[in-house]
Tab-separated table of C-alpha atoms in Angstrom:
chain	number	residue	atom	x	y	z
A	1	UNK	CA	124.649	74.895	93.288
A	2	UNK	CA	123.693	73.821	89.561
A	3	UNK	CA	124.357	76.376	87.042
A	4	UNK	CA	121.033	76.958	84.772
A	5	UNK	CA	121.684	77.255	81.484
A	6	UNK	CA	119.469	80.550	80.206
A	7	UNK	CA	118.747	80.696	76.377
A	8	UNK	CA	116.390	83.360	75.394
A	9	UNK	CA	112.590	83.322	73.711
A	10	UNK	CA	114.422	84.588	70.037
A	11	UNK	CA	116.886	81.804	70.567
A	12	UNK	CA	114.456	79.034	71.130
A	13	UNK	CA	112.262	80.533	68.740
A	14	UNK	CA	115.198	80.141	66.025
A	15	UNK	CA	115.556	76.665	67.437
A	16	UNK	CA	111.738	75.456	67.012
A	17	UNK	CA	111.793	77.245	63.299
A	18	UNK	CA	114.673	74.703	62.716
A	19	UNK	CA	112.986	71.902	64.165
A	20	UNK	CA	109.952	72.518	62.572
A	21	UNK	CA	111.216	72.866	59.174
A	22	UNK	CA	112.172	69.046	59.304
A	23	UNK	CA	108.859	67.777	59.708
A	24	UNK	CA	107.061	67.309	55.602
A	25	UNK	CA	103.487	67.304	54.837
A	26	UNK	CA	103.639	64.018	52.896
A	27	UNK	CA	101.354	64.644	50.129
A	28	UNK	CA	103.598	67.701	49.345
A	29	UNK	CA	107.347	67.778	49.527
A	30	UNK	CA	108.043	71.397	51.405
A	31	UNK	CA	107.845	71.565	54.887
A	32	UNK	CA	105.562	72.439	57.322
A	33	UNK	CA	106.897	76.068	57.761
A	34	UNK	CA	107.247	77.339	54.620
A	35	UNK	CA	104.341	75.851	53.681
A	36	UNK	CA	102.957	78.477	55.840
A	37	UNK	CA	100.986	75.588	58.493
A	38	UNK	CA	102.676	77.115	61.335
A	39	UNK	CA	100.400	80.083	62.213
A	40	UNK	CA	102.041	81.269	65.069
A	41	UNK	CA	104.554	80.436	67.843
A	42	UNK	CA	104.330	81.076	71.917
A	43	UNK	CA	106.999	80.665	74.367
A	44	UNK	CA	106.571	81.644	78.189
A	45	UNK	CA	109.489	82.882	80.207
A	46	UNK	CA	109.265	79.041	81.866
A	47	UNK	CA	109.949	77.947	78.178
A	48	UNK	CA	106.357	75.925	77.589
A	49	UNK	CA	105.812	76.321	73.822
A	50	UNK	CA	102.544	76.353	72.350
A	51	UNK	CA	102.307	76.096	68.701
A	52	UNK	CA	99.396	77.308	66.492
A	53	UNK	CA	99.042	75.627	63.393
A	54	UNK	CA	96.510	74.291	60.664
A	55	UNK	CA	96.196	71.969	57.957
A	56	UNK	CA	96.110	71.713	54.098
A	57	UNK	CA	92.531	70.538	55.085
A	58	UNK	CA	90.424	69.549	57.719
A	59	UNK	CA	90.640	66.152	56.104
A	60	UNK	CA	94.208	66.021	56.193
A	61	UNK	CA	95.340	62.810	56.208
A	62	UNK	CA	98.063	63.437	58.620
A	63	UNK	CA	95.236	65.150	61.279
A	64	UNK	CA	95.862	62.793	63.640
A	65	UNK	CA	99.567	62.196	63.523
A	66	UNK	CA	100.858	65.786	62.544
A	67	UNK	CA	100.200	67.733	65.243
A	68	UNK	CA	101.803	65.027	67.693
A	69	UNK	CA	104.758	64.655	65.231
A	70	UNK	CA	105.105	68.298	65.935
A	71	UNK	CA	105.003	68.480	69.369
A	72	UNK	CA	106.980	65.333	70.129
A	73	UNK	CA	109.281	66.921	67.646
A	74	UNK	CA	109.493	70.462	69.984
A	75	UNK	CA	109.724	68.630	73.123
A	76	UNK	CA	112.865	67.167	72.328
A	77	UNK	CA	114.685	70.212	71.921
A	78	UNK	CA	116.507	70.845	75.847
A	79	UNK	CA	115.593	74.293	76.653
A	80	UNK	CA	111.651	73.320	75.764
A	81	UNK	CA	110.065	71.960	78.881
A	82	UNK	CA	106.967	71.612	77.190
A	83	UNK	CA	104.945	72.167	74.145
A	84	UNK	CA	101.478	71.724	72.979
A	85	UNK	CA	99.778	71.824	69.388
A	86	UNK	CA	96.248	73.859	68.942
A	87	UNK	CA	95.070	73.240	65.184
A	88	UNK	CA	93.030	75.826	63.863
A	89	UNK	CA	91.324	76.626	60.847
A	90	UNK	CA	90.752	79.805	60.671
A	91	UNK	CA	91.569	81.521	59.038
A	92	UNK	CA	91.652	78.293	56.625
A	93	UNK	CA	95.059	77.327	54.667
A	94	UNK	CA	95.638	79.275	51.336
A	95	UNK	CA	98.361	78.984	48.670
A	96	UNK	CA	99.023	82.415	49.501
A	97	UNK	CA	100.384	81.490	53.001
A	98	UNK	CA	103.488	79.245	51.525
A	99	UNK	CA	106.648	81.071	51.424
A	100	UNK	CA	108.317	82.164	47.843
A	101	UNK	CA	110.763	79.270	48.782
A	102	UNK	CA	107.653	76.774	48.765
A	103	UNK	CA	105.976	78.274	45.984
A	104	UNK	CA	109.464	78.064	43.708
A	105	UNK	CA	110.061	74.327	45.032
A	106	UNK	CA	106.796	73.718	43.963
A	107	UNK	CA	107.173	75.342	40.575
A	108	UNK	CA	103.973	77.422	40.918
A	109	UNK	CA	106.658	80.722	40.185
């Protein structure tokens, strides 16, 4: 008998922050969480993640590659069996949604 290894939603959740807050938006130099792109984060009890995010703007030049940075990103993490990126836009990307961590990094405090 194998013994399963149970981590809990929080836990992961903690984990896919981490994960998440390697991956840059290369026209600025914060990262994608605290630059307040990550809208929200799902995890099941079978441990499929979906991530809502956006972008700085629909034209993004990272629209393509981005969301499939992120997810490849999240899969690789053991507990996450899978993971899927919806972008959304709405509501759209403000200033307002960076964190006071961003906003000091990007001297705009």
């Amino acid at each position: 008998m194998s013994e399963e290894v149970t981590i809990d939603t929080a836990e992961l959740g903690d984990k896919i922050v981490r994960v998440l807050k390697t991956i840059y938006d290369p026209e600025i130099p914060v990262d994608i969480y605290e630059l307040g792109l990550i809208y929200d984060v799902f995890v099941n009890e079978d441990n499929d993640v979906k991530i809502l995010m956006t972008l700085t703007s629909p034209n993004c030049p990272v629209a393509e590659t981005l969301p499939v940075e992120v997810e490849e990103k999240v899969k690789s993490l053991d507990a996450v069996k899978d993971a899927e990126v919806e972008i959304t836009f709405d509501p759209p990307w403000t200033q307002e949604l960076m964190s006071e961590e961003a906003k000091l990094e990007l001297g705009m405090l």
